[in-house]
PDB file of C-alpha atoms in Angstrom:
ATOM      1  CA  MET A   1       7.854 -25.564  -8.520  1.00  0.00           C
ATOM      2  CA  PRO A   2       6.465 -22.075  -9.132  1.00  0.00           C
ATOM      3  CA  GLN A   3       5.353 -20.245  -6.024  1.00  0.00           C
ATOM      4  CA  LYS A   4       1.669 -19.387  -6.270  1.00  0.00           C
ATOM      5  CA  ILE A   5       0.181 -16.631  -4.133  1.00  0.00           C
ATOM      6  CA  ASN A   6      -3.290 -17.491  -2.850  1.00  0.00           C
ATOM      7  CA  CYS A   7      -6.247 -15.397  -3.930  1.00  0.00           C
ATOM      8  CA  PRO A   8      -8.075 -13.649  -1.033  1.00  0.00           C
ATOM      9  CA  CYS A   9     -11.306 -15.453  -1.955  1.00  0.00           C
ATOM     10  CA  GLY A  10      -9.620 -18.857  -1.683  1.00  0.00           C
ATOM     11  CA  SER A  11     -10.711 -20.090  -5.099  1.00  0.00           C
ATOM     12  CA  SER A  12      -8.300 -22.346  -6.977  1.00  0.00           C
ATOM     13  CA  SER A  13     -10.009 -21.745 -10.328  1.00  0.00           C
ATOM     14  CA  ARG A  14      -7.623 -19.389 -12.107  1.00  0.00           C
ATOM     15  CA  HIS A  15      -6.207 -18.753 -15.536  1.00  0.00           C
ATOM     16  CA  THR A  16      -2.893 -17.234 -16.610  1.00  0.00           C
ATOM     17  CA  THR A  17      -3.075 -13.707 -17.959  1.00  0.00           C
ATOM     18  CA  PHE A  18       0.314 -11.982 -18.199  1.00  0.00           C
ATOM     19  CA  THR A  19       3.703 -13.723 -18.475  1.00  0.00           C
ATOM     20  CA  TYR A  20       7.140 -12.107 -18.235  1.00  0.00           C
ATOM     21  CA  ASN A  21      10.570 -13.334 -19.298  1.00  0.00           C
ATOM     22  CA  GLU A  22      12.228  -9.959 -18.786  1.00  0.00           C
ATOM     23  CA  PRO A  23      11.456  -6.854 -16.743  1.00  0.00           C
ATOM     24  CA  PRO A  24       8.872  -4.531 -18.302  1.00  0.00           C
ATOM     25  CA  LEU A  25       9.931  -0.990 -19.146  1.00  0.00           C
ATOM     26  CA  GLY A  26      10.068   1.197 -16.041  1.00  0.00           C
ATOM     27  CA  GLU A  27      10.266  -1.606 -13.483  1.00  0.00           C
ATOM     28  CA  THR A  28      12.859  -1.117 -10.732  1.00  0.00           C
ATOM     29  CA  ALA A  29      16.085  -2.851 -11.744  1.00  0.00           C
ATOM     30  CA  PHE A  30      16.425  -5.225  -8.813  1.00  0.00           C
ATOM     31  CA  ASP A  31      19.491  -7.453  -8.718  1.00  0.00           C
ATOM     32  CA  ILE A  32      18.026 -10.964  -8.921  1.00  0.00           C
ATOM     33  CA  GLY A  33      21.440 -12.640  -8.960  1.00  0.00           C
ATOM     34  CA  ASN A  34      21.653 -15.875 -10.924  1.00  0.00           C
ATOM     35  CA  GLN A  35      17.893 -16.356 -10.964  1.00  0.00           C
ATOM     36  CA  SER A  36      16.081 -16.483 -14.280  1.00  0.00           C
ATOM     37  CA  TYR A  37      13.537 -13.688 -14.653  1.00  0.00           C
ATOM     38  CA  THR A  38      10.338 -15.685 -15.105  1.00  0.00           C
ATOM     39  CA  ARG A  39       7.011 -14.781 -13.617  1.00  0.00           C
ATOM     40  CA  SER A  40       3.322 -14.487 -14.431  1.00  0.00           C
ATOM     41  CA  TYR A  41      -0.051 -13.446 -13.071  1.00  0.00           C
ATOM     42  CA  GLU A  42      -3.110 -15.606 -12.697  1.00  0.00           C
ATOM     43  CA  CYS A  43      -6.601 -14.155 -12.665  1.00  0.00           C
ATOM     44  CA  CYS A  44      -9.196 -15.670 -10.340  1.00  0.00           C
ATOM     45  CA  ASP A  45     -12.220 -16.917 -12.264  1.00  0.00           C
ATOM     46  CA  TYR A  46     -14.432 -16.144  -9.265  1.00  0.00           C
ATOM     47  CA  CYS A  47     -13.454 -12.657  -8.040  1.00  0.00           C
ATOM     48  CA  GLY A  48     -11.159 -11.318 -10.781  1.00  0.00           C
ATOM     49  CA  HIS A  49      -8.153 -10.904  -8.490  1.00  0.00           C
ATOM     50  CA  TYR A  50      -4.640 -11.131  -9.993  1.00  0.00           C
ATOM     51  CA  SER A  51      -2.050 -13.192  -8.088  1.00  0.00           C
ATOM     52  CA  SER A  52       1.670 -13.520  -8.723  1.00  0.00           C
ATOM     53  CA  VAL A  53       3.285 -16.809  -9.805  1.00  0.00           C
ATOM     54  CA  THR A  54       7.071 -17.114  -9.912  1.00  0.00           C
ATOM     55  CA  GLU A  55       9.996 -19.448  -9.298  1.00  0.00           C
ATOM     56  CA  MET A  56      12.145 -16.509  -8.209  1.00  0.00           C
ATOM     57  CA  ASP A  57      12.917 -15.900  -4.548  1.00  0.00           C
ATOM     58  CA  LEU A  58      11.737 -12.316  -4.080  1.00  0.00           C
ATOM     59  CA  GLY A  59      12.425 -12.046  -0.356  1.00  0.00           C
ATOM     60  CA  PHE A  60      15.443  -9.859  -1.023  1.00  0.00           C
ATOM     61  CA  ILE A  61      13.234  -7.034  -2.291  1.00  0.00           C
ATOM     62  CA  TYR A  62      12.119  -6.183   1.227  1.00  0.00           C
ATOM     63  CA  ASP A  63      15.476  -6.807   2.854  1.00  0.00           C
ATOM     64  CA  GLY A  64      16.604  -3.275   2.069  1.00  0.00           C
ATOM     65  CA  ALA A  65      16.670  -3.707  -1.713  1.00  0.00           C
ATOM     66  CA  TYR A  66      13.424  -1.832  -2.280  1.00  0.00           C
ATOM     67  CA  VAL A  67      14.653   1.326  -0.552  1.00  0.00           C
ATOM     68  CA  ASN A  68      18.142   0.943  -2.035  1.00  0.00           C
ATOM     69  CA  GLN A  69      16.904   0.729  -5.602  1.00  0.00           C
ATOM     70  CA  THR A  70      13.908   3.068  -5.355  1.00  0.00           C
ATOM     71  CA  TYR A  71      15.401   5.907  -3.315  1.00  0.00           C
ATOM     72  CA  GLY A  72      19.068   5.151  -2.620  1.00  0.00           C
ATOM     73  CA  ASP A  73      20.706   8.203  -1.066  1.00  0.00           C
ATOM     74  CA  ARG A  74      18.178  10.521  -2.744  1.00  0.00           C
ATOM     75  CA  MET A  75      15.384  10.155  -0.204  1.00  0.00           C
ATOM     76  CA  GLY A  76      15.324  13.828   0.730  1.00  0.00           C
ATOM     77  CA  GLN A  77      15.613  14.955  -2.883  1.00  0.00           C
ATOM     78  CA  ILE A  78      12.718  12.778  -4.042  1.00  0.00           C
ATOM     79  CA  PHE A  79      10.615  13.804  -1.037  1.00  0.00           C
ATOM     80  CA  ASN A  80      11.094  17.494  -1.853  1.00  0.00           C
ATOM     81  CA  ARG A  81      10.220  16.950  -5.512  1.00  0.00           C
ATOM     82  CA  ILE A  82       6.962  15.151  -4.644  1.00  0.00           C
ATOM     83  CA  ILE A  83       5.729  17.649  -2.051  1.00  0.00           C
ATOM     84  CA  ALA A  84       6.393  20.455  -4.557  1.00  0.00           C
ATOM     85  CA  LEU A  85       3.889  19.059  -7.056  1.00  0.00           C
ATOM     86  CA  PRO A  86       0.859  21.280  -7.689  1.00  0.00           C
ATOM     87  CA  PRO A  87      -2.338  19.888  -6.117  1.00  0.00           C
ATOM     88  CA  GLU A  88      -3.890  18.874  -9.422  1.00  0.00           C
ATOM     89  CA  LYS A  89      -0.850  16.698 -10.232  1.00  0.00           C
ATOM     90  CA  SER A  90      -0.442  15.173  -6.787  1.00  0.00           C
ATOM     91  CA  ASP A  91      -1.802  11.737  -5.895  1.00  0.00           C
ATOM     92  CA  ASN A  92      -1.037  12.581  -2.292  1.00  0.00           C
ATOM     93  CA  GLU A  93      -3.164  15.733  -2.236  1.00  0.00           C
ATOM     94  CA  GLY A  94      -6.135  13.783  -3.572  1.00  0.00           C
ATOM     95  CA  ARG A  95      -5.593  11.161  -0.884  1.00  0.00           C
ATOM     96  CA  ALA A  96      -5.378  13.815   1.818  1.00  0.00           C
ATOM     97  CA  GLN A  97      -8.528  15.649   0.720  1.00  0.00           C
ATOM     98  CA  TYR A  98     -10.488  12.392   0.572  1.00  0.00           C
ATOM     99  CA  LEU A  99      -9.363  11.368   4.045  1.00  0.00           C
ATOM    100  CA  LEU A 100     -10.077  14.810   5.469  1.00  0.00           C
ATOM    101  CA  SER A 101     -13.648  14.622   4.190  1.00  0.00           C
ATOM    102  CA  GLN A 102     -14.122  11.154   5.667  1.00  0.00           C
ATOM    103  CA  ALA A 103     -12.708  12.240   9.023  1.00  0.00           C
ATOM    104  CA  GLN A 104     -14.923  15.328   9.092  1.00  0.00           C
ATOM    105  CA  ASN A 105     -17.988  13.146   8.728  1.00  0.00           C
ATOM    106  CA  HIS A 106     -16.807  10.608  11.287  1.00  0.00           C
ATOM    107  CA  PHE A 107     -15.237  12.483  14.220  1.00  0.00           C
ATOM    108  CA  ASN A 108     -16.375  15.321  16.448  1.00  0.00           C
ATOM    109  CA  ASP A 109     -15.395  18.848  15.505  1.00  0.00           C
ATOM    110  CA  GLY A 110     -12.151  19.887  17.139  1.00  0.00           C
ATOM    111  CA  GLN A 111     -11.066  16.338  17.948  1.00  0.00           C
ATOM    112  CA  LYS A 112      -7.309  15.816  17.854  1.00  0.00           C
ATOM    113  CA  ILE A 113      -6.976  12.900  15.433  1.00  0.00           C
ATOM    114  CA  SER A 114      -4.240  10.326  15.825  1.00  0.00           C
ATOM    115  CA  LEU A 115      -3.088   8.476  12.715  1.00  0.00           C
ATOM    116  CA  LEU A 116      -0.746   5.548  12.125  1.00  0.00           C
ATOM    117  CA  ASP A 117       0.593   5.271   8.577  1.00  0.00           C
ATOM    118  CA  ILE A 118       1.850   1.731   7.958  1.00  0.00           C
ATOM    119  CA  GLY A 119       4.530   1.431   5.284  1.00  0.00           C
ATOM    120  CA  SER A 120       5.229   5.157   5.296  1.00  0.00           C
ATOM    121  CA  GLY A 121       8.154   5.121   2.847  1.00  0.00           C
ATOM    122  CA  LEU A 122       9.107   8.742   2.107  1.00  0.00           C
ATOM    123  CA  SER A 123       6.407   9.955   4.541  1.00  0.00           C
ATOM    124  CA  VAL A 124       4.876  12.296   1.983  1.00  0.00           C
ATOM    125  CA  PHE A 125       1.427  11.435   3.316  1.00  0.00           C
ATOM    126  CA  PRO A 126       2.380  11.886   7.019  1.00  0.00           C
ATOM    127  CA  TRP A 127       3.909  15.254   6.074  1.00  0.00           C
ATOM    128  CA  ARG A 128       0.643  16.364   4.488  1.00  0.00           C
ATOM    129  CA  MET A 129      -1.558  15.247   7.386  1.00  0.00           C
ATOM    130  CA  LYS A 130       0.770  16.837   9.917  1.00  0.00           C
ATOM    131  CA  LYS A 131      -0.161  20.167   8.291  1.00  0.00           C
ATOM    132  CA  GLU A 132      -3.738  19.550   9.460  1.00  0.00           C
ATOM    133  CA  GLY A 133      -2.604  19.407  13.069  1.00  0.00           C
ATOM    134  CA  TRP A 134      -3.092  15.664  13.365  1.00  0.00           C
ATOM    135  CA  ASP A 135      -0.951  13.504  15.651  1.00  0.00           C
ATOM    136  CA  ILE A 136       0.975  11.383  13.141  1.00  0.00           C
ATOM    137  CA  THR A 137       3.075   8.245  13.571  1.00  0.00           C
ATOM    138  CA  ALA A 138       4.942   6.838  10.574  1.00  0.00           C
ATOM    139  CA  LEU A 139       5.834   3.149  10.578  1.00  0.00           C
ATOM    140  CA  ASP A 140       8.268   1.550   8.151  1.00  0.00           C
ATOM    141  CA  PRO A 141      10.478  -1.550   8.377  1.00  0.00           C
ATOM    142  CA  ASP A 142      13.453   0.335   6.927  1.00  0.00           C
ATOM    143  CA  GLU A 143      15.420   2.334   9.494  1.00  0.00           C
ATOM    144  CA  ARG A 144      16.365   4.952   6.890  1.00  0.00           C
ATOM    145  CA  ALA A 145      12.716   5.655   6.126  1.00  0.00           C
ATOM    146  CA  ALA A 146      11.864   5.907   9.824  1.00  0.00           C
ATOM    147  CA  ARG A 147      14.796   8.250  10.426  1.00  0.00           C
ATOM    148  CA  HIS A 148      13.699  10.401   7.477  1.00  0.00           C
ATOM    149  CA  ALA A 149      10.177  10.606   8.945  1.00  0.00           C
ATOM    150  CA  LYS A 150      11.510  11.789  12.294  1.00  0.00           C
ATOM    151  CA  GLU A 151      14.343  14.091  11.233  1.00  0.00           C
ATOM    152  CA  VAL A 152      13.053  15.571   7.959  1.00  0.00           C
ATOM    153  CA  VAL A 153       9.265  15.277   8.130  1.00  0.00           C
ATOM    154  CA  GLY A 154       9.053  15.901  11.865  1.00  0.00           C
ATOM    155  CA  VAL A 155       6.602  13.185  12.877  1.00  0.00           C
ATOM    156  CA  LYS A 156       6.878  10.333  15.331  1.00  0.00           C
ATOM    157  CA  SER A 157       8.322   7.257  13.679  1.00  0.00           C
ATOM    158  CA  ILE A 158       8.791   3.551  14.305  1.00  0.00           C
ATOM    159  CA  ALA A 159      11.258   1.321  12.480  1.00  0.00           C
ATOM    160  CA  ALA A 160       9.691  -2.135  12.683  1.00  0.00           C
ATOM    161  CA  ASP A 161       8.024  -4.950  10.803  1.00  0.00           C
ATOM    162  CA  PHE A 162       4.347  -4.323  11.514  1.00  0.00           C
ATOM    163  CA  LEU A 163       3.643  -8.049  11.764  1.00  0.00           C
ATOM    164  CA  GLU A 164       6.106  -8.264  14.649  1.00  0.00           C
ATOM    165  CA  LEU A 165       4.857  -5.154  16.443  1.00  0.00           C
ATOM    166  CA  ASN A 166       2.781  -5.128  19.605  1.00  0.00           C
ATOM    167  CA  ALA A 167       0.092  -2.533  20.241  1.00  0.00           C
ATOM    168  CA  ASN A 168       1.648  -1.895  23.655  1.00  0.00           C
ATOM    169  CA  ASP A 169       4.697  -0.553  21.814  1.00  0.00           C
ATOM    170  CA  CYS A 170       2.882   2.376  20.198  1.00  0.00           C
ATOM    171  CA  GLY A 171      -0.713   2.544  21.450  1.00  0.00           C
ATOM    172  CA  THR A 172      -3.948   2.774  19.461  1.00  0.00           C
ATOM    173  CA  PHE A 173      -5.103   5.252  16.820  1.00  0.00           C
ATOM    174  CA  ASP A 174      -8.221   6.922  15.445  1.00  0.00           C
ATOM    175  CA  ILE A 175      -7.193   6.250  11.838  1.00  0.00           C
ATOM    176  CA  ILE A 176      -4.822   3.674  10.377  1.00  0.00           C
ATOM    177  CA  THR A 177      -3.724   3.986   6.769  1.00  0.00           C
ATOM    178  CA  LEU A 178      -2.154   1.471   4.401  1.00  0.00           C
ATOM    179  CA  ASN A 179      -1.428   3.279   1.165  1.00  0.00           C
ATOM    180  CA  LYS A 180      -0.262   0.860  -1.541  1.00  0.00           C
ATOM    181  CA  VAL A 181       1.030  -1.605   1.071  1.00  0.00           C
ATOM    182  CA  LEU A 182      -1.075  -4.772   1.099  1.00  0.00           C
ATOM    183  CA  GLU A 183      -0.221  -5.699  -2.494  1.00  0.00           C
ATOM    184  CA  HIS A 184       3.365  -6.263  -1.330  1.00  0.00           C
ATOM    185  CA  VAL A 185       2.317  -8.846   1.291  1.00  0.00           C
ATOM    186  CA  GLU A 186       1.794 -12.520   0.483  1.00  0.00           C
ATOM    187  CA  LYS A 187      -1.063 -12.824   2.997  1.00  0.00           C
ATOM    188  CA  PRO A 188      -2.717  -9.398   3.085  1.00  0.00           C
ATOM    189  CA  ALA A 189      -5.798 -10.488   5.058  1.00  0.00           C
ATOM    190  CA  GLU A 190      -3.578 -11.595   7.945  1.00  0.00           C
ATOM    191  CA  MET A 191      -1.815  -8.246   8.020  1.00  0.00           C
ATOM    192  CA  LEU A 192      -5.103  -6.374   7.839  1.00  0.00           C
ATOM    193  CA  GLU A 193      -6.542  -8.486  10.664  1.00  0.00           C
ATOM    194  CA  LYS A 194      -3.677  -7.424  12.941  1.00  0.00           C
ATOM    195  CA  VAL A 195      -4.548  -3.782  12.289  1.00  0.00           C
ATOM    196  CA  GLN A 196      -7.536  -4.271  14.613  1.00  0.00           C
ATOM    197  CA  ASP A 197      -5.178  -4.388  17.609  1.00  0.00           C
ATOM    198  CA  PHE A 198      -4.017  -0.833  16.890  1.00  0.00           C
ATOM    199  CA  LEU A 199      -7.381   0.745  16.072  1.00  0.00           C
ATOM    200  CA  LYS A 200      -9.515   2.642  18.580  1.00  0.00           C
ATOM    201  CA  PRO A 201     -13.125   1.378  18.862  1.00  0.00           C
ATOM    202  CA  ASN A 202     -14.593   4.349  16.991  1.00  0.00           C
ATOM    203  CA  GLY A 203     -11.771   4.557  14.462  1.00  0.00           C
ATOM    204  CA  PHE A 204     -11.496   3.507  10.846  1.00  0.00           C
ATOM    205  CA  VAL A 205      -8.965   2.130   8.393  1.00  0.00           C
ATOM    206  CA  TYR A 206      -8.141   3.668   5.032  1.00  0.00           C
ATOM    207  CA  ILE A 207      -6.528   1.476   2.372  1.00  0.00           C
ATOM    208  CA  GLU A 208      -5.338   1.979  -1.183  1.00  0.00           C
ATOM    209  CA  LEU A 209      -4.624  -0.882  -3.563  1.00  0.00           C
ATOM    210  CA  PRO A 210      -3.710  -1.337  -7.232  1.00  0.00           C
ATOM    211  CA  ASP A 211      -6.814  -1.976  -9.330  1.00  0.00           C
ATOM    212  CA  VAL A 212      -7.141  -4.835 -11.839  1.00  0.00           C
ATOM    213  CA  ALA A 213      -8.727  -2.278 -14.166  1.00  0.00           C
ATOM    214  CA  ALA A 214      -5.124  -1.451 -15.126  1.00  0.00           C
ATOM    215  CA  ALA A 215      -5.088  -4.664 -17.181  1.00  0.00           C
ATOM    216  CA  VAL A 216      -6.940  -2.835 -19.941  1.00  0.00           C
ATOM    217  CA  ASP A 217      -3.647  -1.094 -20.752  1.00  0.00           C
ATOM    218  CA  GLY A 218      -1.660  -4.343 -20.898  1.00  0.00           C
ATOM    219  CA  LYS A 219       1.000  -6.111 -18.893  1.00  0.00           C
ATOM    220  CA  GLY A 220       3.479  -3.242 -18.921  1.00  0.00           C
ATOM    221  CA  ARG A 221       1.521  -1.232 -16.361  1.00  0.00           C
ATOM    222  CA  GLU A 222       3.324  -0.511 -13.069  1.00  0.00           C
ATOM    223  CA  GLU A 223       0.482  -2.182 -11.186  1.00  0.00           C
ATOM    224  CA  PHE A 224       1.939  -5.462 -12.477  1.00  0.00           C
ATOM    225  CA  PHE A 225       5.578  -4.844 -11.565  1.00  0.00           C
ATOM    226  CA  ILE A 226       7.551  -7.590  -9.843  1.00  0.00           C
ATOM    227  CA  GLU A 227       7.118  -6.301  -6.281  1.00  0.00           C
ATOM    228  CA  HIS A 228       3.328  -6.713  -6.384  1.00  0.00           C
ATOM    229  CA  HIS A 229       2.031 -10.083  -5.197  1.00  0.00           C
ATOM    230  CA  HIS A 230      -1.564  -8.938  -5.648  1.00  0.00           C
ATOM    231  CA  ILE A 231      -3.664  -6.675  -7.836  1.00  0.00           C
ATOM    232  CA  PHE A 232      -7.171  -6.311  -6.441  1.00  0.00           C
ATOM    233  CA  SER A 233     -10.685  -6.259  -7.806  1.00  0.00           C
ATOM    234  CA  ILE A 234     -13.549  -4.631  -5.935  1.00  0.00           C
ATOM    235  CA  ALA A 235     -14.738  -8.134  -5.052  1.00  0.00           C
ATOM    236  CA  SER A 236     -11.363  -9.370  -3.754  1.00  0.00           C
ATOM    237  CA  MET A 237     -10.810  -6.172  -1.779  1.00  0.00           C
ATOM    238  CA  SER A 238     -14.192  -6.653  -0.092  1.00  0.00           C
ATOM    239  CA  ILE A 239     -13.538 -10.332   0.605  1.00  0.00           C
ATOM    240  CA  MET A 240     -10.115  -9.596   2.101  1.00  0.00           C
ATOM    241  CA  ALA A 241     -11.540  -6.903   4.379  1.00  0.00           C
ATOM    242  CA  GLU A 242     -14.346  -9.134   5.611  1.00  0.00           C
ATOM    243  CA  LYS A 243     -11.970 -12.040   6.222  1.00  0.00           C
ATOM    244  CA  ALA A 244      -9.866  -9.681   8.322  1.00  0.00           C
ATOM    245  CA  GLY A 245     -12.885  -8.852  10.462  1.00  0.00           C
ATOM    246  CA  PHE A 246     -13.831  -5.472   9.002  1.00  0.00           C
ATOM    247  CA  LYS A 247     -17.027  -4.044   7.592  1.00  0.00           C
ATOM    248  CA  VAL A 248     -16.598  -2.274   4.279  1.00  0.00           C
ATOM    249  CA  GLU A 249     -17.944   1.254   4.622  1.00  0.00           C
ATOM    250  CA  ARG A 250     -17.118   2.266   1.036  1.00  0.00           C
ATOM    251  CA  ILE A 251     -14.960   1.334  -1.922  1.00  0.00           C
ATOM    252  CA  GLU A 252     -14.163   3.583  -4.853  1.00  0.00           C
ATOM    253  CA  ARG A 253     -12.028   3.219  -7.947  1.00  0.00           C
ATOM    254  CA  LEU A 254     -10.146   6.064  -9.566  1.00  0.00           C
ATOM    255  CA  ILE A 255      -7.330   6.928 -11.924  1.00  0.00           C
ATOM    256  CA  GLU A 256      -4.901   9.158 -10.047  1.00  0.00           C
ATOM    257  CA  PRO A 257      -3.006  12.131 -11.511  1.00  0.00           C
ATOM    258  CA  SER A 258       0.028   9.835 -11.863  1.00  0.00           C
ATOM    259  CA  THR A 259      -2.236   7.551 -14.008  1.00  0.00           C
ATOM    260  CA  LYS A 260      -2.236   4.787 -11.368  1.00  0.00           C
ATOM    261  CA  TYR A 261      -5.393   2.660 -11.375  1.00  0.00           C
ATOM    262  CA  THR A 262      -6.383   2.626  -7.714  1.00  0.00           C
ATOM    263  CA  LEU A 263      -8.986   1.190  -5.369  1.00  0.00           C
ATOM    264  CA  ARG A 264      -9.513   3.039  -2.117  1.00  0.00           C
ATOM    265  CA  GLY A 265     -11.745   2.159   0.778  1.00  0.00           C
ATOM    266  CA  ILE A 266     -12.868   2.889   4.309  1.00  0.00           C
ATOM    267  CA  LEU A 267     -13.123  -0.053   6.718  1.00  0.00           C
ATOM    268  CA  LYS A 268     -14.664  -0.153  10.168  1.00  0.00           C
ATOM    269  CA  LEU A 269     -14.945  -2.737  12.925  1.00  0.00           C
TER     270      LEU A 269
END
């Protein structure tokens, strides 16, 4: 039976949108073994959220395969190429400037801000925020990514599955960021709910998610690549946040310099 990923709103009224019998152009060439490449997305008739449906076992993607295939032994090389992008071509610079403006409005002048970046990957974002003098911790389940964050980027790092982590292991933070992370999780509201344990009372959470608006360009968009269980609408993003116990301070949609269709939001307790 195909594995269906539940929509954050809980509705079972859905219709099939995109179907795939082979990888779309540009998708990471994961080794799926003897499995037949068959998958689809269903769109929720209530909130417009896209959920993955597949008979493939995709657990291997996050058992080292994602880092192996995406970065391999070129982690440092790719990191250097991304941080060298001019500001107007950098998704990361736009993210940083947005977060800086939100922090300026939220915290006292001169406050030393602590930030936990969950799913840090190459730690391009932690590198940028470190330049602001913030106290940065990068968290990634892959030991190579965590080592890169510590040795190359120069920030504190934790190699762990966030869902298995205890707040006593790393403390609490003023800001917690999940940049293009929750779409990779089968139950994103549960992961987001756990974030509360790591957030200081006056802190906030910043999240970025792929936007269903990408569907206007067809099924070949990277937002619909195999590793994404979810593509969010404004409604489903709001519902997920509220289910996780957060108040939605703001949600915005944008097309980034890389052409990614993105939703970004600020959440508070």
